[in-house]
Tab-separated table of C-alpha atoms and ligand atoms in Angstrom:
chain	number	residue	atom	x	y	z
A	30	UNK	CA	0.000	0.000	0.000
A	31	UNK	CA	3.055	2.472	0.684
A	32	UNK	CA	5.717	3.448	-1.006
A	33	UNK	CA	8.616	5.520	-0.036
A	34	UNK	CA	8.252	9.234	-1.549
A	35	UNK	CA	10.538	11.534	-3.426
A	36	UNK	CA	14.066	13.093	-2.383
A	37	UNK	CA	13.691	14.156	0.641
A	38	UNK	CA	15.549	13.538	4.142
A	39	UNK	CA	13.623	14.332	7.516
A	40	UNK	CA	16.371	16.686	8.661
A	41	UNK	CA	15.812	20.213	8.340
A	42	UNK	CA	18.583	22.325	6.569
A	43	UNK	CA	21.389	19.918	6.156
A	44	UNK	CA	23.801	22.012	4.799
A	45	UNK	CA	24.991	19.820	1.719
A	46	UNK	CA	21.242	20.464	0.545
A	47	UNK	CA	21.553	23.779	0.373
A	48	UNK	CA	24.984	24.810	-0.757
A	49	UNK	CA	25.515	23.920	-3.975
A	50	UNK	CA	21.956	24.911	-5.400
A	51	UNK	CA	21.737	28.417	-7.536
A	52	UNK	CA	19.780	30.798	-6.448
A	53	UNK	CA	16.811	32.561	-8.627
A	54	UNK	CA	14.769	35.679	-7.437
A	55	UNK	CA	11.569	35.367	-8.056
A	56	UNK	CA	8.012	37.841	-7.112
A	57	UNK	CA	5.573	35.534	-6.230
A	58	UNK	CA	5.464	31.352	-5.857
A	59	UNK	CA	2.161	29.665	-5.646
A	60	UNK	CA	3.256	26.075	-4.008
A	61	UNK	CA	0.600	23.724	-5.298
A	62	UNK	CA	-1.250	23.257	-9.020
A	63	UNK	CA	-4.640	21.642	-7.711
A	64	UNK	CA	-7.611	24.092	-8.646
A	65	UNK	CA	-6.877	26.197	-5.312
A	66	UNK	CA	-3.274	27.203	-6.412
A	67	UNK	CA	-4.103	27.570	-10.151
A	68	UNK	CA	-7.021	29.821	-9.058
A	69	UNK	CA	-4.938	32.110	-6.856
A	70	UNK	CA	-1.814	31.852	-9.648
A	71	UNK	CA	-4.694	33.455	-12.052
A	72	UNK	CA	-6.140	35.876	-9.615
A	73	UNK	CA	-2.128	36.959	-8.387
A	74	UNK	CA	-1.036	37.558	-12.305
A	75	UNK	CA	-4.340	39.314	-12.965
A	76	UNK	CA	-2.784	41.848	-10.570
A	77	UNK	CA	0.003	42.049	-12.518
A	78	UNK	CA	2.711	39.770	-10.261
A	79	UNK	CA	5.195	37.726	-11.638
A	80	UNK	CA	3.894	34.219	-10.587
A	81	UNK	CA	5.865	30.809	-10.630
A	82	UNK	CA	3.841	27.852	-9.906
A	83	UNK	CA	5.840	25.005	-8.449
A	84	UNK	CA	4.070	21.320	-8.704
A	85	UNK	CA	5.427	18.467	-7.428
A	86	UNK	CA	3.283	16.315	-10.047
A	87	UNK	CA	3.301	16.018	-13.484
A	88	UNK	CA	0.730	18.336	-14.490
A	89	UNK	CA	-1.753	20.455	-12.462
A	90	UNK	CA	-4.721	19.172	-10.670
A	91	UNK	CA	-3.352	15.290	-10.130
A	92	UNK	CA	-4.202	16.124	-6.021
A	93	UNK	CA	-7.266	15.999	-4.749
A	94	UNK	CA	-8.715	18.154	-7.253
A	95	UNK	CA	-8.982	15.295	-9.523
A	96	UNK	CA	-10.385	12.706	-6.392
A	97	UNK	CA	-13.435	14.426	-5.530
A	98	UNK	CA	-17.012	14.221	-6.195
A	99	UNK	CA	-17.663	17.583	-8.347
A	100	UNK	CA	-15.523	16.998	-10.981
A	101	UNK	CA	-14.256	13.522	-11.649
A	102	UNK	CA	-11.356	11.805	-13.675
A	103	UNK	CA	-11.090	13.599	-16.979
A	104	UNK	CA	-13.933	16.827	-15.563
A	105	UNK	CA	-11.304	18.213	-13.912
A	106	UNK	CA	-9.204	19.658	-16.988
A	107	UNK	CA	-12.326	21.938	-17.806
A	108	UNK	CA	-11.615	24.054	-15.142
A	109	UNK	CA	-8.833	23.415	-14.239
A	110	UNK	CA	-7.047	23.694	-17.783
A	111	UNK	CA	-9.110	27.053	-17.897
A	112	UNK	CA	-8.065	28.342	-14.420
A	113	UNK	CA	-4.295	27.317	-16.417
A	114	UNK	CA	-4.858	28.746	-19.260
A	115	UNK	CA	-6.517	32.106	-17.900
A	116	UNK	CA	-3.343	32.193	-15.180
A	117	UNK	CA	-0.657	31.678	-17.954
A	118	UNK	CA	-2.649	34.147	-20.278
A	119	UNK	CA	-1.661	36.723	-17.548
A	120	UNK	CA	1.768	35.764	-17.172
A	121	UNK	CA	1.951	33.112	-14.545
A	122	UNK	CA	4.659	30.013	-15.289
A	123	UNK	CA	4.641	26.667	-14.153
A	124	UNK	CA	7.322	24.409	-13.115
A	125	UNK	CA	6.122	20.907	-12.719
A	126	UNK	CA	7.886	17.887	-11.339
A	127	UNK	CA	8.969	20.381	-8.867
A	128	UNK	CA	8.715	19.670	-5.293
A	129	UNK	CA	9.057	22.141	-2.650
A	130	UNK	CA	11.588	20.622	0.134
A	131	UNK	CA	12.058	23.220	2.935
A	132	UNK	CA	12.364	27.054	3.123
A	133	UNK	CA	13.405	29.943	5.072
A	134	UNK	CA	11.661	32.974	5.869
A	135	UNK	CA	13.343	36.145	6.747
A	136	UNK	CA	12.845	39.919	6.605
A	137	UNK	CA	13.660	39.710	2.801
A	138	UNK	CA	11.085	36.865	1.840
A	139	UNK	CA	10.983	33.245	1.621
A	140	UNK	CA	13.955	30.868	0.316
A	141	UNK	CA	12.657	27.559	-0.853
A	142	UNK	CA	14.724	24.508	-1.761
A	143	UNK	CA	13.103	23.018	-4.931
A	144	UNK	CA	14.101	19.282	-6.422
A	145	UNK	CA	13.109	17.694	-9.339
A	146	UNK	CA	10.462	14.918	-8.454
A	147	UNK	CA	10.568	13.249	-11.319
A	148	UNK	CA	10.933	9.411	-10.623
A	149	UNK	CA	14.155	8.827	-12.328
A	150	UNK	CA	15.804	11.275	-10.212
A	151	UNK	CA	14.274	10.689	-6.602
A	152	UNK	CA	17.460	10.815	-4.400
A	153	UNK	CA	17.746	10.966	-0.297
A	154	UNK	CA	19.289	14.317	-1.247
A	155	UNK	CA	18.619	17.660	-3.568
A	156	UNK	CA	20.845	16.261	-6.329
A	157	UNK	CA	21.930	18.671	-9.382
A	158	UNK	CA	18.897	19.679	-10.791
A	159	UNK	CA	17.840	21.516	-7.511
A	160	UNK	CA	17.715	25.359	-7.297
A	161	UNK	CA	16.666	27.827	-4.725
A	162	UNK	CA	14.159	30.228	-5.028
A	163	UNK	CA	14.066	33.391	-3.169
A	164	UNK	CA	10.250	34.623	-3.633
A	165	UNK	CA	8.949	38.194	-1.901
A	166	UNK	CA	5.785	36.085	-1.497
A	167	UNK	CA	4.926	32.783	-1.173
A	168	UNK	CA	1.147	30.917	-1.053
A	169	UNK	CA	1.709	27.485	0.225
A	170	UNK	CA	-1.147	25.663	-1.518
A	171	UNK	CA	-0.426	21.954	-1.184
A	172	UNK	CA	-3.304	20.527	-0.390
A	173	UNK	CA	-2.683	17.650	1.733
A	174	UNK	CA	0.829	18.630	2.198
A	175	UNK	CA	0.656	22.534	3.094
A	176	UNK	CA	0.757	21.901	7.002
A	177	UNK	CA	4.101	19.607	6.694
A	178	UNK	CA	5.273	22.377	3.913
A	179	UNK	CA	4.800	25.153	6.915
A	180	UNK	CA	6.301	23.121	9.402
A	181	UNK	CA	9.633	23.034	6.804
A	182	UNK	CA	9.788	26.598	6.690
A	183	UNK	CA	12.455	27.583	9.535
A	184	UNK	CA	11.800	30.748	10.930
A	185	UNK	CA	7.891	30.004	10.555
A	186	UNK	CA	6.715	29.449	14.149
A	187	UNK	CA	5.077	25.851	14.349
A	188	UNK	CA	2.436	27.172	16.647
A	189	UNK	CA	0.606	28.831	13.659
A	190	UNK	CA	0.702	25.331	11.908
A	191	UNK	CA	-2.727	23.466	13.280
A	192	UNK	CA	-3.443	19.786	13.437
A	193	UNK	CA	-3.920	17.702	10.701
A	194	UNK	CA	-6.164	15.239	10.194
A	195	UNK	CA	-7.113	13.199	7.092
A	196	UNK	CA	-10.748	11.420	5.753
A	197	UNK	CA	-10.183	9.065	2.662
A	198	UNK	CA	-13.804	9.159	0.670
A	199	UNK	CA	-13.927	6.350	-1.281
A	200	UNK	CA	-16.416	5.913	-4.757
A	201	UNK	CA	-18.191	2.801	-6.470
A	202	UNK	CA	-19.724	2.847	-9.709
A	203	UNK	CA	-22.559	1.263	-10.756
A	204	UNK	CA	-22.378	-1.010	-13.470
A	205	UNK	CA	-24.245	-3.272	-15.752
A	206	UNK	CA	-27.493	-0.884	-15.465
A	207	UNK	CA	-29.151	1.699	-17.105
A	208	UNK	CA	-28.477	5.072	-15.073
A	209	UNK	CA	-31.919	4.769	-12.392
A	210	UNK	CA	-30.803	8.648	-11.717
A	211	UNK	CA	-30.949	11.470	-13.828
A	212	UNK	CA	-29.639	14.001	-10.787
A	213	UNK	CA	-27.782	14.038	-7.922
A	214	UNK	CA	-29.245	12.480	-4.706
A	215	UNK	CA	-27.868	13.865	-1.292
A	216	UNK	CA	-28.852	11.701	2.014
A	217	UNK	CA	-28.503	12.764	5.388
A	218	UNK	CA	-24.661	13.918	5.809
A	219	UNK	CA	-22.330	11.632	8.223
A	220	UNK	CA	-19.873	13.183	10.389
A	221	UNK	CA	-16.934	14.193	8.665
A	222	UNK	CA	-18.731	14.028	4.736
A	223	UNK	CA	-21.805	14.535	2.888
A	224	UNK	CA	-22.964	10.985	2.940
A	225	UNK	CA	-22.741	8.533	0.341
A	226	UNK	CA	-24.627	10.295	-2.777
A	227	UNK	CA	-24.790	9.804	-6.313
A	228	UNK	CA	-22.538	11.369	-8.695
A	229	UNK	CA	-22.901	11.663	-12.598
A	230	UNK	CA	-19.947	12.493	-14.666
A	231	UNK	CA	-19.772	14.212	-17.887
A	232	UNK	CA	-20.229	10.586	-19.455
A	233	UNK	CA	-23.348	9.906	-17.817
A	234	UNK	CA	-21.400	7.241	-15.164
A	235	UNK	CA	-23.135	6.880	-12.070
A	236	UNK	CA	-21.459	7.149	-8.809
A	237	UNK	CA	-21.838	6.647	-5.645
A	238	UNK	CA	-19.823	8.062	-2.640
A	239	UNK	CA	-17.486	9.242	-1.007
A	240	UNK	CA	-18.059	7.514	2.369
A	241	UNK	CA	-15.518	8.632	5.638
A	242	UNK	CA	-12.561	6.627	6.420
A	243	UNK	CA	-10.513	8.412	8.947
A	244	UNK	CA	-6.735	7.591	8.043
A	245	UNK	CA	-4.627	7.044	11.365
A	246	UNK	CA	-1.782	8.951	9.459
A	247	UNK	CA	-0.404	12.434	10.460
A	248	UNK	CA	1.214	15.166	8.300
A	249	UNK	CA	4.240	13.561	8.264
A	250	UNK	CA	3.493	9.989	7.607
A	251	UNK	CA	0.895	11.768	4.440
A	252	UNK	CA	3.467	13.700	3.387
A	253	UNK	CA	6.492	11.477	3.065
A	254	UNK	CA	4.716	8.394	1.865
A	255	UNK	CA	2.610	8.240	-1.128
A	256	UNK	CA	-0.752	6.814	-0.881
A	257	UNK	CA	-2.434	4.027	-2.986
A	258	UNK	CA	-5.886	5.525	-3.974
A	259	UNK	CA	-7.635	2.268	-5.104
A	260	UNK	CA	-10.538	1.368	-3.581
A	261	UNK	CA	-10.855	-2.345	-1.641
A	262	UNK	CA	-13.317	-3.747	-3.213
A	263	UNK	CA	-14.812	-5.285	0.102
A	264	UNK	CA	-16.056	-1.850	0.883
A	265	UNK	CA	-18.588	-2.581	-1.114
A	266	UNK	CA	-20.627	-4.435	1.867
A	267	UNK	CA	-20.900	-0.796	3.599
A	268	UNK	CA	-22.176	0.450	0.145
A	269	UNK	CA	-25.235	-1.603	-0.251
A	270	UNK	CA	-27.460	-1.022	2.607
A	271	UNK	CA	-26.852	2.852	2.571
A	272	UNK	CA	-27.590	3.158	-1.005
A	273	UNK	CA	-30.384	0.672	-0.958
A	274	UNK	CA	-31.917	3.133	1.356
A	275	UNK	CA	-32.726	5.427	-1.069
A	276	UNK	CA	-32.761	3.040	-4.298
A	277	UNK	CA	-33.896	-0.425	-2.754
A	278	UNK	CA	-34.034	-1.809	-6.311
A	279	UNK	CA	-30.106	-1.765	-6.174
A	280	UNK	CA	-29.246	-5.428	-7.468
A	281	UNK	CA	-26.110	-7.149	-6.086
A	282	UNK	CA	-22.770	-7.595	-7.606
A	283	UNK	CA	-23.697	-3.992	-9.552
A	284	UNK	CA	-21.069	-1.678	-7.296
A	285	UNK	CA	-17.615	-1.989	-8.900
A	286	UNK	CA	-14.620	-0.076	-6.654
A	287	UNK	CA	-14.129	3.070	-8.239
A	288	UNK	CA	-11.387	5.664	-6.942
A	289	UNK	CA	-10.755	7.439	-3.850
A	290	UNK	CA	-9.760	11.181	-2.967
A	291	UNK	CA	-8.229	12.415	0.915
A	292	UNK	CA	-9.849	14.776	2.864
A	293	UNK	CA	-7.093	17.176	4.381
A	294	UNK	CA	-9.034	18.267	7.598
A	295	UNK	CA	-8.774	20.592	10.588
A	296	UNK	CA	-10.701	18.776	12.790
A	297	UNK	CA	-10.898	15.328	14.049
A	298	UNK	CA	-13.849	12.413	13.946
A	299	UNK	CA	-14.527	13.683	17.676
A	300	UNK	CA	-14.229	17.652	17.051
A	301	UNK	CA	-17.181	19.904	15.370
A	302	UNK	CA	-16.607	20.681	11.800
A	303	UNK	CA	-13.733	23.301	11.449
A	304	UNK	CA	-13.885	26.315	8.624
A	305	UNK	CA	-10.617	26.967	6.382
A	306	UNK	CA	-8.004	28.324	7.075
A	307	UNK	CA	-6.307	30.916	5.232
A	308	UNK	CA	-3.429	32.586	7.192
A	309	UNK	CA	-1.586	36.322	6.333
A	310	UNK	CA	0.209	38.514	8.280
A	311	UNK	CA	-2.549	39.634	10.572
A	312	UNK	CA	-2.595	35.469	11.775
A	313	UNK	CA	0.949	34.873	11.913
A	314	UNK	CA	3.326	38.225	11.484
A	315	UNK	CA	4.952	37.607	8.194
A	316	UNK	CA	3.991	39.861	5.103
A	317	UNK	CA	5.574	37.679	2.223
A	318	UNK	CA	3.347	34.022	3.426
A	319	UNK	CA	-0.228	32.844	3.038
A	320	UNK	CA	-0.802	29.682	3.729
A	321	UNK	CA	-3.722	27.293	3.088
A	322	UNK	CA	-4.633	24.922	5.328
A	323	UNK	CA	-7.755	22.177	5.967
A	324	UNK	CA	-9.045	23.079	1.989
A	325	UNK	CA	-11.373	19.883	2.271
A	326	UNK	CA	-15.111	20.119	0.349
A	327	UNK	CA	-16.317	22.442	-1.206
A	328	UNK	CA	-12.827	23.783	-1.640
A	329	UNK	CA	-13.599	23.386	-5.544
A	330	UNK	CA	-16.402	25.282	-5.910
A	331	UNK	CA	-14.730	28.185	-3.157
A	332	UNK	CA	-11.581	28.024	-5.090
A	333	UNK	CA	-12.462	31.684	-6.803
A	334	UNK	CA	-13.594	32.947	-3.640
A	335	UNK	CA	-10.275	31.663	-1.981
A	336	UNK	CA	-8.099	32.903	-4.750
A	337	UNK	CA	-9.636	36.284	-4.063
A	338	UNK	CA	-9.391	36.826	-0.246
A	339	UNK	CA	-5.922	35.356	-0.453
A	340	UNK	CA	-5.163	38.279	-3.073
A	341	UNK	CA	-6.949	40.660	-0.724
A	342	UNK	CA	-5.099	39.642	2.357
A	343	UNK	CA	-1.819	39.954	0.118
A	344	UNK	CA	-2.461	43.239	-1.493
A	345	UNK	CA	-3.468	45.184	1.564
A	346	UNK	CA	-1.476	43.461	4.108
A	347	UNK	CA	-4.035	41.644	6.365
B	27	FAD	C1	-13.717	12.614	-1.452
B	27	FAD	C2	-13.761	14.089	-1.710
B	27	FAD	C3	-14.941	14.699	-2.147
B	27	FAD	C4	-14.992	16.071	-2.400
B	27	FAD	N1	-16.139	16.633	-2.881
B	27	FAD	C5	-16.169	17.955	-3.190
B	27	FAD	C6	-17.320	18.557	-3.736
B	27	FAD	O1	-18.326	17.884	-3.987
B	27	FAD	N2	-17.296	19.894	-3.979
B	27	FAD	C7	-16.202	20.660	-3.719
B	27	FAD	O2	-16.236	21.860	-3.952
B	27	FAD	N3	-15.087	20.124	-3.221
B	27	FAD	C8	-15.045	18.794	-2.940
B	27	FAD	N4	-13.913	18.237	-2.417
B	27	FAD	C9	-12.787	19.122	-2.063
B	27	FAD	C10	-11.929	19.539	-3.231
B	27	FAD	O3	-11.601	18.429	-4.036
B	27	FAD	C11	-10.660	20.173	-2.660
B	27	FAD	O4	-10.995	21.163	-1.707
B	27	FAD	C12	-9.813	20.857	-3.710
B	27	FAD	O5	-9.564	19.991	-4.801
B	27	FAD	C13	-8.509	21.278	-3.071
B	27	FAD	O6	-7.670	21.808	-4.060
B	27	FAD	P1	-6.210	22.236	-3.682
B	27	FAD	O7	-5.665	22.963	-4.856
B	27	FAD	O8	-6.215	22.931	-2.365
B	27	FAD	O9	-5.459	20.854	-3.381
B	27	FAD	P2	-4.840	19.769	-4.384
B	27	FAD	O10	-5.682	19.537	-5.560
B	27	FAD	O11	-4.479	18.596	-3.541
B	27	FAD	O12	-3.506	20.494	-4.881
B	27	FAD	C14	-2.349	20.599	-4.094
B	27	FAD	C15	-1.171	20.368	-5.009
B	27	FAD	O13	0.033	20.654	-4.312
B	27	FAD	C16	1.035	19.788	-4.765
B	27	FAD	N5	2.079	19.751	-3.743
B	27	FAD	C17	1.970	19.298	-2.472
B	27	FAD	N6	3.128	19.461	-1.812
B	27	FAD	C18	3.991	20.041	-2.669
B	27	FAD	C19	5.357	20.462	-2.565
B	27	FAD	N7	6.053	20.349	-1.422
B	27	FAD	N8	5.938	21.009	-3.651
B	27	FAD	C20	5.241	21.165	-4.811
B	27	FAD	N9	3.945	20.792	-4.966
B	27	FAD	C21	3.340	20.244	-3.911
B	27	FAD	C22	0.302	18.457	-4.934
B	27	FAD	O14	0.975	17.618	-5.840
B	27	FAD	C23	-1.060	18.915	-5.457
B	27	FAD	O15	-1.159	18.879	-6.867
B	27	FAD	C24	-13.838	16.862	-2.168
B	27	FAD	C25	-12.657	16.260	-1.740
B	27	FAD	C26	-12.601	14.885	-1.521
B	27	FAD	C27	-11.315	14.248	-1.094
B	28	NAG	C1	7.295	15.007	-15.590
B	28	NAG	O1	7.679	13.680	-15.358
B	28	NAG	C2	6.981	12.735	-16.131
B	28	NAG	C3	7.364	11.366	-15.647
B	28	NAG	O2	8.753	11.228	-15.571
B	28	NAG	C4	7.305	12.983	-17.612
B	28	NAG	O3	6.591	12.069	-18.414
B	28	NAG	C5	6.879	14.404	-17.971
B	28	NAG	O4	7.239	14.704	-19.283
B	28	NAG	C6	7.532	15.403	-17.030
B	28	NAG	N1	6.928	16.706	-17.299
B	28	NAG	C7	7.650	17.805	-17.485
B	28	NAG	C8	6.869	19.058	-17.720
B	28	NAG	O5	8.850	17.818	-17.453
B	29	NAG	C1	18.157	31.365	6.494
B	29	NAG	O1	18.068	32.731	6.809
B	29	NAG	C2	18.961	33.149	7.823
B	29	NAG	C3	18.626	34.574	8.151
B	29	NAG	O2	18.542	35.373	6.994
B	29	NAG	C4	20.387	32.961	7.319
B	29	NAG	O3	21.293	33.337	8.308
B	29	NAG	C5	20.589	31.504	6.961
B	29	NAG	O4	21.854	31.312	6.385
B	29	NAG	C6	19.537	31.030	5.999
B	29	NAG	N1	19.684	29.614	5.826
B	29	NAG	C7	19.679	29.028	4.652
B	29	NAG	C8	19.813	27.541	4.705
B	29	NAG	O5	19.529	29.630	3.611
C-alpha cells in the first residue's frame, strides 16, 4: 500500500542540501497546481505579479482536485485547464515535477529549496537539478501537504501550523445498469462528509460516494509516503445497505470499486466541523506568506472565492 516518496531527508537544513543549489529571485510562488493554487496563480497575475507555480506532479490538478465528487477523472481539466490557461494568459509560469523541500523565511522573503520529483531522479538528497528560489511572497497551496510544507519553513513558528487530520472518501460505480438517476441524490450527511450520494460524470457514469474513512496517518506519515488511492473492493458491503436506502431496487454484484480522494481536515472524527483556514500577516506576522490549510469540500467550488481573499489579504497586508 506504501511506497517511499521523493528526495527528501527528515532533517531540516542539512547544509549539503543547500549549498551547492543556484539561487533565482523570483516575485511571487504559488506552491501547489490543484484548482486552489491555479485559481490564486490566475487571480495573483491578474494583478500584474510575476507568478511561478511550483508542482510536485506532473501536471496540475493530479491532487485531490482530480479525487473528488464535483468533478471527476477527466472533468477536472475543464476548469482546471481554464483556471491554467486564464493564469498563464496573464503571465503566470509553471514548473512541474517540482517539489518544494524546505524554506526559510526572513525579513527579505521566503527561500525555498526546490528538487526535481521526477521518478528517475528521486534521491535521499537535492541532487543537481535543484535550485533555490528566493520569492517576496509565497502561497503554500499543497493541499494535503501545506501543514508539513509550513512546518519546513524555519523561521515560521510551528504554533501557527494546526493539526492535521485526514478522511479518505472512497467511490463505487454502478455497473451493468441503465443510469436509475438522472440528478444528484444527497442523504442525510455523516460526520466528517456529505454521505454517500450519487454522482454523474460528464459521461453519464453513475457514482456513488465518497463515504468517511478516517486515516490514522499524520502530516508527516501523508506527506512522506505516497498513498495508494484504489478502492478495496470489500467496501462494497458498507455500500449496499446505505444506497439501498434510497434506491432499494439496487441489485447485487452492480457496485464496482471506483477511486478514492483524501480529505485534508482541521478537525478530528470527535471535534465539530472546522472552517478553512487561510493565514496572512494579521494570523501569523509575516507579510511575504499565506498559507492554506484544511481546503477539504467544497474547496472546488470556493476556489475563486479563496483565490480572491488570499489576493486581498496579500495586497493590503491583512
Ligand atoms: C472525497 C472528496 C470529495 C470532495 N467533494 C467535493 C465537492 O463535492 N465539492 C467541492 O467543492 N469540493 C469537494 N472536495 C474538495 C476539493 O476536491 C478540494 O478542496 C480541492 O480539490 C482542493 O484543491 P487544492 O488545490 O487545495 O489541493 P490539491 O488539488 O491537492 O492540490 C495541491 C497540489 O500541491 C502539490 N504539492 C503538495 N506538496 C507540494 C510540494 N512540497 N511542492 C510542490 N507541490 C506540492 C500536490 O501535488 C497537489 O497537486 C472533495 C474532496 C474529496 C477528497
Ligand atoms: C514530468 O515527469 C513525467 C514522468 O517522468 C514525464 O513524463 C513528464 O514529461 C515530465 N513533465 C515535465 C513538464 O517535465
Ligand atoms: C536562512 O536565513 C537566515 C537569516 O537570513 C540565514 O542566516 C541563513 O543562512 C539562511 N539559511 C539558509 C539555509 O539559507
Amino acid at each position: 500500500m506504501w511506497r517511499t516518496w521523493r528526495c527528501l531527508g527528515r532533517g531540516l537544513h542539512t547544509c549539503d542540501k543547500w549549498a551547492h543549489a543556484p539561487k533565482e529571485k523570483v516575485d511571487c510562488v504559488v506552491v501547489g497546481a490543484g484548482v486552489v493554487g491555479l485559481a490564486i496563480a490566475r487571480a495573483m497575475a491578474m494583478r500584474g505579479r510575476e507568478v511561478l507555480v511550483v508542482e510536485s506532479g506532473p501536471t496540475f490538478g493530479t491532487g485531490t482536485s482530480s479525487r473528488n465528487s464535483e468533478v471527476i477523472h477527466a472533468g477536472i481539466y475543464y476548469p482546471a485547464n481554464s483556471l491554467k490557461a486564464d493564469a498563464e494568459l496573464h503571465g503566470a509560469t509553471f514548473a512541474f515535477n517540482s517539489s518544494v523541500l524546505e524554506g526559510n523565511v526572513s525579513s527579505e522573503g521566503i527561500e525555498m529549496l526546490v528538487c526535481s520529483s521526477e521518478p528517475s531522479t528521486v534521491h535521499d538528497q537535492a541532487d543537481e537539478n535543484s535550485i533555490i528560489l528566493c520569492a517576496k511572497t509565497v502561497i503554500n497551496s499543497a493541499g494535503l501537504h501545506a501543514t508539513s510544507l509550513a512546518r519546513r519553513l524555519r523561521g515560521f513558528p510551528a504554533t501557527f501550523v494546526p493539526k492535521s487530520y485526514f478522511a479518505r472518501g472512497c467511490y463505487f460505480s454502478l455497473v451493468g445498469l441503465k443510469p436509475p438517476f438522472s440528478h444528484l441524490v444527497y442523504p442525510i450527511p455523516e460526520k466528517g462528509g456529505l454521505g454517500v450520494h450519487v454522482t454523474l460524470d460528464l459521461s453519464g457514469q453513475i457514482r456513488f460516494g465518497p463515504d468517511v474513512e478516517w486515516l490514522d496517518l499524520d502530516s508527516d506519515a501523508i506527506y512522506e509516503h505516497e498513498f495508494d488511492f484504489s478502492v478495496d473492493s470489500k467496501r462494497a458491503e458498507k455500500f449496499y445497505p446505505e444506497i439501498r436506502k434510497y434506491y432499494p431496487a439496487l441489485p447485487d454484484g452492480s457496485l464496482k470499486a471506483d477511486y478514492s480522494g483524501i480529505r485534508p481536515k482541521l478537525a478530528g472524527p470527535l471535534d465539530p466541523p472546522a472552517d478553512f483556514v487561510i493565514q496572512g500577516q494579521r494570523d501569523h506576522g509575516i507579510s511575504s506568506l499565506v498559507n492554506l490549510f484544511g481546503i477539504e469540500s467544497p474547496g472546488l467550488t470556493a476556489s475563486l472565492a479563496i483565490a480572491d481573499r488570499v489576493c486581498t489579504m496579500l495586497c493590503e497586508g491583512k
